[in-house]
Structures are given as structure tokens and as C-alpha cells.
């Protein structure tokens, strides 16, 4: 069976790039604490937005969708699931809420992971939630020509309970010595390589990411959706996952690509938090100015629907009018058309 000795492995990952990100994250962590103490009431709205975005993004990565209005009502528990996709979304919502509200009381062990997985599927009657995989699973990938190949063979079903127990034990053993962010990233990679369930491994890994971060004092995921940042960079996510899983069964894999990526996600989350806090706590910003600043500081593209979700206090009409004005002034660029329209800041401006 694989050796999960994090005590011996984590220090080998302290490259200059990783150390720089660790330093930056810890600086952000201190600043966030001050922001929360000073603006607790103003930040409550960010929590609700993050819940909606996290639930949507983590499920969308796995091809699970519903309409925007249905998603919002499901997350806010104003409606019940109508189909399989909505049932999975509702399950994710409940597990996410459990982690948000009770992360201090959830031990890192296989039995509790099984309970979280059970709740992930509690609205679906014909799926074995809360049990380990029944047979060996294989992770495949398909190229542009439609040809399939095996990308990774996870731990076999018979070995899964023992492997997950060993993983959790190694995490606890290293917790007081290893950097918590490096340890979290290594743990999540190994969890994905074990692939303990028939379905839901990706979503469970993202929920466990939040759990481990919160337990280590990094609560940025309550205010900014880490799942959304992963979704927006999912091509890179899958690339580093593959790079770091090469020779995993032989205990010779390189954690650095995956660790470096996860730290980058957390850095971006803190930057997004800082940007949003400045917007919601600035009394001099008009609603139009707030939309302008969000687009200006957003990495990549953003849709009107995303702007609406991020600003529930701003009407659709105001957002549409602001977008039209920004386009007219060449401050933003429009990409695509119809329901697929996206916007990005005009860097040439």
C-alpha cells in the first residue's frame, strides 16, 4: 500500500515560488481578520453569494446544471429538487452548510467522510451515498478526435478503506509539524488518487478542501467561492492533477504542480475578497461604479448573470445600463453574443 508519510515529504516542496505564495496567503489571512472584525455586517452578503457560486461551480465542473433562478432558490432552500441534477445540487448545498456551520466539530476520518458523502446523495434514492466504491474505477480522458485513454488507475476497491484510514492518520500525524496549506494540498491530491467513491469524488474533494482550510484558520472560502476559481481554471486543474499523480502508486509522484496550483487558487481567493470588501464598504461608490470596479478587477471574463448574483441589491436594469455605458466608452470588451455573452476589462483603455 502507498506510504502517506507527510512528515518526511512536505519540506521538499518548499520551492521559492511556493514559499512566496505561502507568505502572501498568511499576510492576507491577517488582513482578512481585521476586515471581518471591522465590517462583519457588510460581509454577510458575501457569504450568501459565495454559497450560491460554490454550489453552482462545483456541480457544473461535473456537468450538473439547473437554471439560475432554480439554483438560487435551491441554495436558499425556497424550493425542492425536481430532477437528478437538482437533487445533487441540493445535497451539495447541505454538505456545504454543514462545513460552514460545524467545521470545528468534523474529525478528519473515513467514517465522517462517509457521512458527508451520504448527505451529498440524500435526495437521490437509487445511489449508494455513504459507502465506498463497489468496484475498481478508472479515470479516463478523451482527446479531440474522441479517442479514449486511461489517465489514472485509482486504489482498488478492496484497498480503499485501509488507504483512506492511512491517509487520515498521516494527516493527523503531520498536522503539528507541516505547513497547513501544503498539507491540505497533498491530502486532497491523495484523496483524489484513492478515488474512494463510485461517484462524487471531485465534489467531495472540493468540500474537504474547504473543511481543511477552515480548520486551519483560512476562512476565505466563506466569502469567496474557491470552487468557482477552480472551475474558471479547470483545464490547469486537470493538468496539474495529472502531473502530480504520475508514479503515485510507486510513491515517486511530484506534489509540487498540484500544491503550487492550489496555493494560487487561495491567493486569488484572498485577492478577490480584498477587492469585494473595498466595494461593499466604500460609501462613495455608486451602483454603476461598483459594477465598473468589479469588471476592472475581475480576472478573465464575467457574464451579466454573474454580476447579478454578485450584486443582489442592484437591479438587472441598472447592470444592463452600466454595461452598455462601459461598452460605449470602450472601457470593457464584449465577447460572444446572446446568452453566452461575456465581458472583460479593456486593458488597452
Short mmCIF file of N, CA and C in Angstrom, two decimals, residues 23 29 42 64 66 68 75 80 85 94 113-114 130 167 170 184 188 195 222 233 235 250 260-261 268 277 284 327 340:
data_model
loop_
_atom_site.label_atom_id
_atom_site.label_comp_id
_atom_site.label_asym_id
_atom_site.label_seq_id
_atom_site.Cartn_x
_atom_site.Cartn_y
_atom_site.Cartn_z
N UNK A 23 3.75 32.89 2.04
CA UNK A 23 3.94 34.17 2.74
C UNK A 23 2.80 35.13 2.43
N UNK A 29 -4.34 36.49 5.27
CA UNK A 29 -5.11 35.93 6.38
C UNK A 29 -5.23 36.93 7.53
N UNK A 42 -21.54 44.09 6.90
CA UNK A 42 -21.47 44.31 5.45
C UNK A 42 -21.04 43.06 4.70
N UNK A 64 -23.26 19.07 -13.94
CA UNK A 64 -24.55 19.11 -13.25
C UNK A 64 -25.06 20.55 -13.27
N UNK A 66 -28.60 23.53 -13.50
CA UNK A 66 -30.01 23.91 -13.46
C UNK A 66 -30.08 25.39 -13.81
N UNK A 68 -30.60 29.42 -13.47
CA UNK A 68 -30.08 30.32 -12.43
C UNK A 68 -31.08 30.57 -11.31
N UNK A 75 -30.43 26.78 -3.28
CA UNK A 75 -29.41 27.10 -2.28
C UNK A 75 -30.03 27.79 -1.07
N UNK A 80 -37.81 22.71 -3.69
CA UNK A 80 -37.29 21.35 -3.57
C UNK A 80 -36.83 20.85 -4.94
N UNK A 85 -30.27 16.26 -11.36
CA UNK A 85 -29.28 17.32 -11.21
C UNK A 85 -29.59 18.21 -10.00
N UNK A 94 -26.38 21.18 1.24
CA UNK A 94 -26.47 20.78 2.64
C UNK A 94 -25.10 20.45 3.24
N UNK A 113 -16.22 11.15 6.57
CA UNK A 113 -16.27 11.37 5.12
C UNK A 113 -17.44 10.60 4.52
N UNK A 114 -17.66 9.39 5.02
CA UNK A 114 -18.80 8.59 4.54
C UNK A 114 -20.12 9.29 4.87
N UNK A 130 -22.66 7.39 0.88
CA UNK A 130 -22.17 6.97 2.19
C UNK A 130 -21.55 5.60 2.24
N UNK A 167 -4.44 7.52 5.08
CA UNK A 167 -4.34 8.92 4.65
C UNK A 167 -4.70 9.87 5.80
N UNK A 170 -2.05 9.82 8.56
CA UNK A 170 -0.84 10.56 8.17
C UNK A 170 -1.08 12.07 8.29
N UNK A 184 -2.75 20.39 3.35
CA UNK A 184 -4.08 20.29 2.76
C UNK A 184 -4.00 19.88 1.29
N UNK A 188 -5.50 16.43 -0.40
CA UNK A 188 -6.54 16.44 -1.44
C UNK A 188 -6.08 15.67 -2.68
N UNK A 195 -9.66 7.94 -4.84
CA UNK A 195 -10.97 7.94 -5.51
C UNK A 195 -11.91 6.96 -4.80
N UNK A 222 -15.47 31.13 2.82
CA UNK A 222 -16.82 31.50 3.27
C UNK A 222 -17.31 32.73 2.53
N UNK A 233 -10.43 27.78 -13.89
CA UNK A 233 -9.09 27.34 -14.31
C UNK A 233 -9.03 25.81 -14.39
N UNK A 235 -8.97 23.63 -16.75
CA UNK A 235 -8.01 22.97 -17.64
C UNK A 235 -6.67 22.82 -16.93
N UNK A 250 3.82 4.23 -6.99
CA UNK A 250 5.20 3.86 -6.66
C UNK A 250 5.81 4.78 -5.60
N UNK A 260 1.32 23.91 -5.91
CA UNK A 260 1.51 25.26 -6.43
C UNK A 260 0.20 25.82 -6.99
N UNK A 261 -0.54 24.96 -7.69
CA UNK A 261 -1.84 25.38 -8.24
C UNK A 261 -2.82 25.73 -7.13
N UNK A 268 -5.66 33.88 -5.18
CA UNK A 268 -6.68 34.58 -5.96
C UNK A 268 -7.95 34.81 -5.15
N UNK A 277 -14.42 43.48 -0.57
CA UNK A 277 -14.59 44.22 0.68
C UNK A 277 -14.50 45.71 0.43
N UNK A 284 -18.82 55.81 -0.97
CA UNK A 284 -18.77 56.80 -2.06
C UNK A 284 -18.99 56.19 -3.44
N UNK A 327 -19.43 49.79 -22.48
CA UNK A 327 -19.13 49.40 -23.87
C UNK A 327 -19.01 50.64 -24.76
N UNK A 340 -24.59 33.66 -24.23
CA UNK A 340 -23.18 33.33 -23.97
C UNK A 340 -22.30 34.58 -23.91
#
